[in-house]
GROMACS .gro file of C-alpha atoms in nm:
model
  355
    1MET     CA    1   4.134  -2.225  -2.422
    2GLY     CA    2   4.277  -2.154  -2.080
    3VAL     CA    3   4.109  -1.811  -2.078
    4ARG     CA    4   3.767  -1.963  -2.154
    5GLN     CA    5   3.803  -2.214  -1.876
    6ALA     CA    6   3.904  -1.936  -1.636
    7LEU     CA    7   3.594  -1.735  -1.735
    8LYS     CA    8   3.369  -2.039  -1.687
    9SER     CA    9   3.507  -2.089  -1.338
   10LEU     CA   10   3.377  -1.738  -1.251
   11ASP     CA   11   3.018  -1.826  -1.351
   12ALA     CA   12   2.795  -1.768  -1.047
   13PHE     CA   13   2.489  -1.916  -1.219
   14PRO     CA   14   2.580  -2.265  -1.345
   15ARG     CA   15   2.323  -2.449  -1.555
   16ALA     CA   16   2.225  -2.809  -1.492
   17GLU     CA   17   2.123  -3.053  -1.761
   18GLU     CA   18   1.755  -3.049  -1.848
   19HIS     CA   19   1.702  -3.414  -1.749
   20LEU     CA   20   1.851  -3.341  -1.407
   21LEU     CA   21   1.587  -3.077  -1.326
   22GLN     CA   22   1.278  -3.188  -1.136
   23LYS     CA   23   0.963  -2.975  -1.132
   24THR     CA   24   0.715  -3.023  -0.847
   25GLN     CA   25   0.370  -2.893  -0.751
   26SER     CA   26   0.509  -2.740  -0.433
   27GLY     CA   27   0.767  -2.553  -0.638
   28ALA     CA   28   0.497  -2.421  -0.870
   29LEU     CA   29   0.292  -2.300  -0.572
   30VAL     CA   30   0.592  -2.122  -0.419
   31SER     CA   31   0.676  -1.969  -0.760
   32VAL     CA   32   0.325  -1.827  -0.802
   33ILE     CA   33   0.331  -1.684  -0.449
   34GLY     CA   34   0.677  -1.536  -0.509
   35LEU     CA   35   0.578  -1.375  -0.839
   36THR     CA   36   0.267  -1.224  -0.678
   37ILE     CA   37   0.473  -1.078  -0.394
   38MET     CA   38   0.735  -0.940  -0.634
   39ALA     CA   39   0.470  -0.780  -0.858
   40THR     CA   40   0.306  -0.616  -0.555
   41LEU     CA   41   0.637  -0.484  -0.424
   42PHE     CA   42   0.732  -0.357  -0.770
   43LEU     CA   43   0.409  -0.156  -0.799
   44HIS     CA   44   0.461  -0.021  -0.446
   45GLU     CA   45   0.816   0.090  -0.523
   46LEU     CA   46   0.706   0.245  -0.853
   47ARG     CA   47   0.436   0.445  -0.676
   48TYR     CA   48   0.687   0.547  -0.408
   49TYR     CA   49   0.923   0.673  -0.682
   50ILE     CA   50   0.655   0.861  -0.879
   51THR     CA   51   0.502   1.043  -0.580
   52THR     CA   52   0.673   1.358  -0.451
   53TYR     CA   53   0.778   1.443  -0.099
   54THR     CA   54   0.817   1.781   0.072
   55VAL     CA   55   1.121   1.947   0.227
   56HIS     CA   56   1.074   2.229   0.480
   57GLN     CA   57   1.315   2.522   0.504
   58MET     CA   58   1.303   2.832   0.723
   59SER     CA   59   1.434   3.181   0.661
   60VAL     CA   60   1.375   3.539   0.775
   61ASP     CA   61   1.063   3.700   0.626
   62LEU     CA   62   1.173   3.990   0.404
   63LYS     CA   63   0.832   4.085   0.262
   64ARG     CA   64   0.721   4.444   0.306
   65GLY     CA   65   0.429   4.653   0.195
   66GLU     CA   66   0.203   4.364   0.100
   67THR     CA   67  -0.157   4.303   0.199
   68LEU     CA   68  -0.282   4.006   0.395
   69PRO     CA   69  -0.590   3.828   0.255
   70ILE     CA   70  -0.829   3.693   0.517
   71HIS     CA   71  -1.080   3.438   0.388
   72ILE     CA   72  -1.375   3.398   0.623
   73ASN     CA   73  -1.677   3.171   0.605
   74MET     CA   74  -1.881   3.162   0.926
   75THR     CA   75  -2.235   3.092   1.037
   76PHE     CA   76  -2.411   3.264   1.327
   77PRO     CA   77  -2.723   3.051   1.387
   78ALA     CA   78  -2.875   3.285   1.647
   79LEU     CA   79  -2.812   3.633   1.502
   80PRO     CA   80  -2.985   3.789   1.196
   81CYS     CA   81  -2.775   3.946   0.924
   82ASP     CA   82  -2.914   4.295   0.995
   83VAL     CA   83  -2.730   4.319   1.328
   84LEU     CA   84  -2.393   4.173   1.228
   85SER     CA   85  -2.097   4.386   1.125
   86VAL     CA   86  -1.739   4.300   1.025
   87ASP     CA   87  -1.454   4.530   1.132
   88ALA     CA   88  -1.076   4.513   1.104
   89ILE     CA   89  -0.829   4.705   1.320
   90ASP     CA   90  -0.455   4.709   1.265
   91MET     CA   91  -0.177   4.753   1.516
   92SER     CA   92  -0.160   5.132   1.478
   93GLY     CA   93  -0.520   5.165   1.596
   94LYS     CA   94  -0.660   5.253   1.256
   95HIS     CA   95  -1.003   5.110   1.201
   96GLU     CA   96  -1.000   5.006   0.839
   97VAL     CA   97  -1.240   4.821   0.616
   98ASP     CA   98  -1.120   4.821   0.256
   99LEU     CA   99  -1.371   4.968   0.012
  100ASP     CA  100  -1.274   4.696  -0.239
  101THR     CA  101  -1.336   4.417   0.011
  102ASN     CA  102  -1.610   4.172  -0.080
  103ILE     CA  103  -1.819   4.042   0.207
  104TRP     CA  104  -2.154   3.870   0.168
  105LYS     CA  105  -2.418   3.784   0.425
  106LEU     CA  106  -2.668   3.505   0.368
  107ARG     CA  107  -2.991   3.496   0.565
  108LEU     CA  108  -3.063   3.152   0.706
  109ASN     CA  109  -3.380   3.009   0.853
  110LYS     CA  110  -3.381   2.803   1.171
  111TYR     CA  111  -3.301   2.491   0.967
  112GLY     CA  112  -2.989   2.649   0.816
  113GLN     CA  113  -3.140   2.697   0.471
  114ILE     CA  114  -3.069   3.014   0.270
  115ILE     CA  115  -3.364   3.255   0.250
  116GLY     CA  116  -3.192   3.573   0.129
  117THR     CA  117  -2.863   3.745   0.060
  118GLU     CA  118  -2.705   4.084   0.123
  119PHE     CA  119  -2.387   4.246  -0.008
  120LEU     CA  120  -2.205   4.478   0.229
  121SER     CA  121  -2.167   4.774  -0.005
  122ASP     CA  122  -2.171   5.036   0.268
  123LEU     CA  123  -1.819   4.959   0.390
  124VAL     CA  124  -1.628   5.264   0.511
  125GLU     CA  125  -1.276   5.343   0.609
  126LYS     CA  126  -1.225   5.535   0.931
  127GLY     CA  127  -0.915   5.650   1.113
  128TYR     CA  128  -0.911   5.677   1.489
  129GLU     CA  129  -0.646   5.781   1.734
  130HIS     CA  130  -0.487   5.485   1.905
  131HIS     CA  131  -0.561   5.499   2.281
  132GLY     CA  132  -0.478   5.137   2.360
  133HIS     CA  133  -0.443   4.800   2.199
  134ASP     CA  134  -0.809   4.700   2.240
  135HIS     CA  135  -0.965   5.005   2.064
  136LYS     CA  136  -1.315   5.131   2.131
  137HIS     CA  137  -1.495   4.801   2.080
  138ASP     CA  138  -1.286   4.639   2.350
  139ASP     CA  139  -1.382   4.880   2.626
  140GLY     CA  140  -1.719   4.988   2.486
  141LYS     CA  141  -1.699   5.341   2.627
  142ASP     CA  142  -1.646   5.537   2.304
  143HIS     CA  143  -1.908   5.328   2.130
  144ASN     CA  144  -2.165   5.406   2.399
  145LYS     CA  145  -2.077   5.775   2.402
  146GLU     CA  146  -2.104   5.816   2.026
  147SER     CA  147  -2.428   5.620   2.012
  148SER     CA  148  -2.573   5.825   2.296
  149GLU     CA  149  -2.497   6.153   2.118
  150LYS     CA  150  -2.659   6.028   1.799
  151THR     CA  151  -2.968   5.908   1.981
  152HIS     CA  152  -3.021   6.226   2.182
  153SER     CA  153  -2.972   6.445   1.877
  154HIS     CA  154  -3.191   6.246   1.638
  155GLY     CA  155  -3.404   6.012   1.849
  156PHE     CA  156  -3.567   5.698   1.711
  157ASP     CA  157  -3.680   5.771   1.358
  158GLU     CA  158  -3.912   5.561   1.148
  159THR     CA  159  -3.619   5.367   0.993
  160ALA     CA  160  -3.488   5.264   1.334
  161GLU     CA  161  -3.836   5.157   1.446
  162LYS     CA  162  -3.877   4.946   1.135
  163MET     CA  163  -3.538   4.787   1.185
  164ILE     CA  164  -3.613   4.702   1.548
  165THR     CA  165  -3.942   4.541   1.446
  166LYS     CA  166  -3.776   4.354   1.160
  167VAL     CA  167  -3.489   4.219   1.373
  168LYS     CA  168  -3.722   4.115   1.656
  169GLN     CA  169  -3.934   3.925   1.406
  170ALA     CA  170  -3.621   3.759   1.264
  171LEU     CA  171  -3.510   3.657   1.614
  172ALA     CA  172  -3.854   3.515   1.684
  173ASN     CA  173  -3.836   3.313   1.362
  174GLY     CA  174  -3.494   3.175   1.459
  175GLU     CA  175  -3.307   3.342   1.173
  176GLY     CA  176  -2.931   3.309   1.145
  177CYS     CA  177  -2.665   3.448   0.917
  178ARG     CA  178  -2.374   3.319   0.716
  179VAL     CA  179  -2.089   3.566   0.661
  180TYR     CA  180  -1.827   3.492   0.398
  181GLY     CA  181  -1.582   3.673   0.177
  182VAL     CA  182  -1.231   3.817   0.177
  183LEU     CA  183  -1.077   4.096   0.382
  184ASP     CA  184  -0.758   4.254   0.249
  185VAL     CA  185  -0.576   4.413   0.543
  186GLN     CA  186  -0.229   4.556   0.597
  187ARG     CA  187   0.044   4.305   0.670
  188VAL     CA  188   0.079   4.406   1.035
  189ALA     CA  189  -0.059   4.273   1.360
  190GLY     CA  190  -0.423   4.350   1.427
  191ASN     CA  191  -0.763   4.197   1.468
  192PHE     CA  192  -1.093   4.162   1.293
  193HIS     CA  193  -1.417   4.088   1.468
  194ILE     CA  194  -1.778   4.011   1.394
  195SER     CA  195  -2.027   4.163   1.634
  196VAL     CA  196  -2.331   4.386   1.682
  197HIS     CA  197  -2.109   4.691   1.735
  198GLY     CA  198  -2.243   4.850   1.417
  199LEU     CA  199  -2.579   4.907   1.587
  200ASN     CA  200  -2.672   5.218   1.778
  201ILE     CA  201  -2.635   5.124   2.145
  202PHE     CA  202  -2.997   5.212   2.223
  203VAL     CA  203  -3.124   5.027   1.918
  204ALA     CA  204  -2.926   4.722   2.030
  205GLN     CA  205  -3.072   4.760   2.379
  206MET     CA  206  -3.424   4.772   2.237
  207ILE     CA  207  -3.364   4.464   2.026
  208PHE     CA  208  -3.183   4.236   2.270
  209GLU     CA  209  -3.286   4.388   2.605
  210GLY     CA  210  -2.931   4.368   2.730
  211ALA     CA  211  -2.594   4.231   2.622
  212MET     CA  212  -2.659   3.908   2.812
  213HIS     CA  213  -2.910   3.803   2.544
  214VAL     CA  214  -2.679   3.847   2.244
  215ASN     CA  215  -2.602   3.490   2.143
  216VAL     CA  216  -2.275   3.482   1.947
  217SER     CA  217  -2.277   3.106   1.889
  218HIS     CA  218  -2.093   3.041   1.566
  219VAL     CA  219  -1.954   2.780   1.330
  220ILE     CA  220  -1.627   2.852   1.147
  221HIS     CA  221  -1.650   2.670   0.815
  222ASP     CA  222  -1.328   2.816   0.680
  223LEU     CA  223  -1.071   3.065   0.805
  224SER     CA  224  -0.750   3.104   0.608
  225PHE     CA  225  -0.491   3.367   0.524
  226GLY     CA  226  -0.423   3.279   0.164
  227PRO     CA  227  -0.472   2.997  -0.086
  228LYS     CA  228  -0.446   2.638   0.029
  229TYR     CA  229  -0.165   2.406  -0.074
  230PRO     CA  230  -0.157   2.022  -0.066
  231GLY     CA  231  -0.152   1.889   0.288
  232LEU     CA  232  -0.254   2.216   0.456
  233HIS     CA  233  -0.501   2.187   0.743
  234ASN     CA  234  -0.627   2.507   0.899
  235PRO     CA  235  -0.693   2.443   1.270
  236LEU     CA  236  -1.017   2.644   1.287
  237ASP     CA  237  -1.195   2.482   0.992
  238GLU     CA  238  -1.532   2.331   1.091
  239THR     CA  239  -1.502   2.463   1.447
  240ALA     CA  240  -1.837   2.500   1.627
  241ARG     CA  241  -1.891   2.702   1.944
  242ILE     CA  242  -2.255   2.687   2.054
  243LEU     CA  243  -2.360   2.870   2.371
  244GLN     CA  244  -2.618   2.706   2.594
  245GLY     CA  245  -2.611   2.949   2.886
  246ALA     CA  246  -2.495   3.308   2.928
  247SER     CA  247  -2.335   3.486   2.636
  248GLY     CA  248  -1.983   3.620   2.620
  249THR     CA  249  -1.690   3.716   2.399
  250PHE     CA  250  -1.481   3.470   2.203
  251LYS     CA  251  -1.120   3.558   2.131
  252TYR     CA  252  -0.899   3.360   1.896
  253TYR     CA  253  -0.529   3.443   1.922
  254ILE     CA  254  -0.369   3.356   1.589
  255LYS     CA  255   0.000   3.332   1.501
  256ILE     CA  256   0.044   3.358   1.125
  257VAL     CA  257   0.348   3.199   0.960
  258PRO     CA  258   0.427   3.325   0.607
  259THR     CA  259   0.466   3.027   0.378
  260GLU     CA  260   0.582   2.959   0.024
  261TYR     CA  261   0.489   2.633  -0.145
  262ARG     CA  262   0.711   2.539  -0.440
  263TYR     CA  263   0.565   2.276  -0.671
  264ILE     CA  264   0.776   2.023  -0.859
  265SER     CA  265   0.697   2.229  -1.171
  266LYS     CA  266   0.882   2.526  -1.011
  267GLU     CA  267   0.556   2.718  -0.964
  268VAL     CA  268   0.554   2.919  -0.640
  269LEU     CA  269   0.239   2.964  -0.428
  270PRO     CA  270   0.270   3.238  -0.161
  271THR     CA  271   0.031   3.181   0.129
  272ASN     CA  272   0.017   3.161   0.509
  273GLN     CA  273  -0.041   2.894   0.771
  274PHE     CA  274  -0.125   2.960   1.134
  275SER     CA  275  -0.163   2.825   1.484
  276VAL     CA  276  -0.433   2.936   1.726
  277THR     CA  277  -0.534   2.945   2.089
  278GLU     CA  278  -0.878   3.053   2.206
  279TYR     CA  279  -1.032   3.218   2.509
  280PHE     CA  280  -1.393   3.270   2.612
  281SER     CA  281  -1.495   3.549   2.847
  282PRO     CA  282  -1.849   3.502   2.985
  283MET     CA  283  -2.070   3.804   3.034
  284ASN     CA  284  -2.208   3.926   3.363
  285GLU     CA  285  -2.475   4.184   3.436
  286TYR     CA  286  -2.221   4.455   3.519
  287ASP     CA  287  -2.029   4.434   3.191
  288ARG     CA  288  -2.057   4.739   2.964
  289THR     CA  289  -1.921   4.555   2.659
  290TRP     CA  290  -2.124   4.363   2.403
  291PRO     CA  291  -2.047   4.005   2.301
  292ALA     CA  292  -1.838   3.955   1.989
  293VAL     CA  293  -1.609   3.709   1.812
  294TYR     CA  294  -1.254   3.843   1.789
  295PHE     CA  295  -0.968   3.713   1.578
  296LEU     CA  296  -0.645   3.870   1.702
  297TYR     CA  297  -0.355   3.792   1.471
  298ASP     CA  298   0.018   3.852   1.468
  299LEU     CA  299   0.277   3.762   1.204
  300SER     CA  300   0.586   3.549   1.258
  301PRO     CA  301   0.919   3.695   1.139
  302ILE     CA  302   1.011   3.353   0.996
  303THR     CA  303   0.905   3.231   0.651
  304VAL     CA  304   0.859   2.859   0.588
  305THR     CA  305   0.942   2.733   0.239
  306ILE     CA  306   0.794   2.396   0.143
  307LYS     CA  307   0.943   2.237  -0.168
  308GLU     CA  308   0.817   1.935  -0.357
  309GLU     CA  309   1.094   1.699  -0.463
  310ARG     CA  310   1.113   1.361  -0.635
  311ARG     CA  311   1.341   1.070  -0.548
  312SER     CA  312   1.627   0.989  -0.784
  313PHE     CA  313   1.605   0.705  -1.035
  314LEU     CA  314   1.918   0.546  -0.885
  315HIS     CA  315   1.741   0.536  -0.548
  316PHE     CA  316   1.444   0.363  -0.715
  317ILE     CA  317   1.665   0.099  -0.883
  318THR     CA  318   1.851   0.030  -0.557
  319ARG     CA  319   1.531  -0.028  -0.359
  320LEU     CA  320   1.382  -0.235  -0.642
  321CYS     CA  321   1.682  -0.468  -0.656
  322ALA     CA  322   1.677  -0.507  -0.279
  323VAL     CA  323   1.311  -0.603  -0.248
  324LEU     CA  324   1.293  -0.822  -0.560
  325GLY     CA  325   1.623  -0.999  -0.489
  326GLY     CA  326   1.526  -1.059  -0.128
  327THR     CA  327   1.189  -1.200  -0.230
  328PHE     CA  328   1.351  -1.430  -0.489
  329ALA     CA  329   1.602  -1.562  -0.236
  330LEU     CA  330   1.333  -1.616   0.027
  331THR     CA  331   1.104  -1.807  -0.208
  332GLY     CA  332   1.399  -2.022  -0.318
  333MET     CA  333   1.468  -2.116   0.045
  334LEU     CA  334   1.100  -2.188   0.102
  335ASP     CA  335   1.088  -2.416  -0.204
  336ARG     CA  336   1.384  -2.621  -0.081
  337TRP     CA  337   1.235  -2.660   0.266
  338MET     CA  338   0.898  -2.771   0.130
  339TYR     CA  339   1.062  -3.020  -0.109
  340ARG     CA  340   1.267  -3.179   0.171
  341LEU     CA  341   0.964  -3.193   0.400
  342LEU     CA  342   0.746  -3.362   0.139
  343GLU     CA  343   1.028  -3.601   0.049
  344ALA     CA  344   1.074  -3.701   0.415
  345LEU     CA  345   0.701  -3.761   0.457
  346SER     CA  346   0.674  -3.967   0.141
  347LYS     CA  347   0.966  -4.205   0.224
  348PRO     CA  348   0.850  -4.552   0.342
  349ASN     CA  349   0.916  -4.648   0.704
  350PRO     CA  350   1.209  -4.902   0.722
  351ARG     CA  351   1.036  -5.105   0.998
  352SER     CA  352   0.727  -5.161   0.784
  353VAL     CA  353   0.948  -5.302   0.504
  354TYR     CA  354   1.098  -5.571   0.726
  355ARG     CA  355   0.754  -5.671   0.851
   0.00000   0.00000   0.00000
């Protein structure tokens, strides 16, 4: 008997007799509000527990001998597809376009609607001696020399004349071009560029009547170096650079960071993220180069690993008890205050009784 009495004295939740309990409308209102708040907080905590969060880790990049995929999707609203070419140059100075690379060009009218398509099946792989970081397209001299030799030896044939006429007509009609596909390049620093460098220099001169009239306005719909993972935002996506005056060369300096995304299911997605700065060099009448859009990239020696993780169940229970218990205590205090306020207002005034 003494043990039972001792246990009862430890009861933190004593029960009152039923006839001593008083239920009020204010208490019911506070109870409904409290239950609504607790249900909302419970759903919020449950969602917080179910959703994953990411942890970032850094380590030295140990990958070697792999290729780097470059996904491009760009529109040139002022240049026809016949004059555009895509080239990639690595750090060693080797001009390389992979024969297995898939690049498509879509002809667009002046309203941006597709009017034709072309597959670049004539891609070649060429090796050149490295005489500087910028290669021949950067200084323009080798390009002009080679084109001059071809022109003097062969002259303008019927094919070149037809192409000039065709491109001039396309320019008059306001044709543009959308270039998209994937370039697989060596995993070393380099650049790829889209330009009119594939044209014979004299053919280009006949078409545009000078480099000043080559409008390289462009819209970058997508530029990435691997598959996308949740939360990734590539800084050049939906970037528009429209020239209103003189033409020039755009250069995007890209720093690629190798990245691994590890899903909660333990699946690993190797990809890359990047940062970018850009520079525009306007043309003048004395320049011997032709306008182009360059993407100069370099790889970081650090790999970023992003892991999805889920919060522990104990963490969920702790937060749930805190928010639900706090809400219950707060609504209890509010009920007592409202009851005392209504009781004070409903009491008769002693002075009016004596009168």
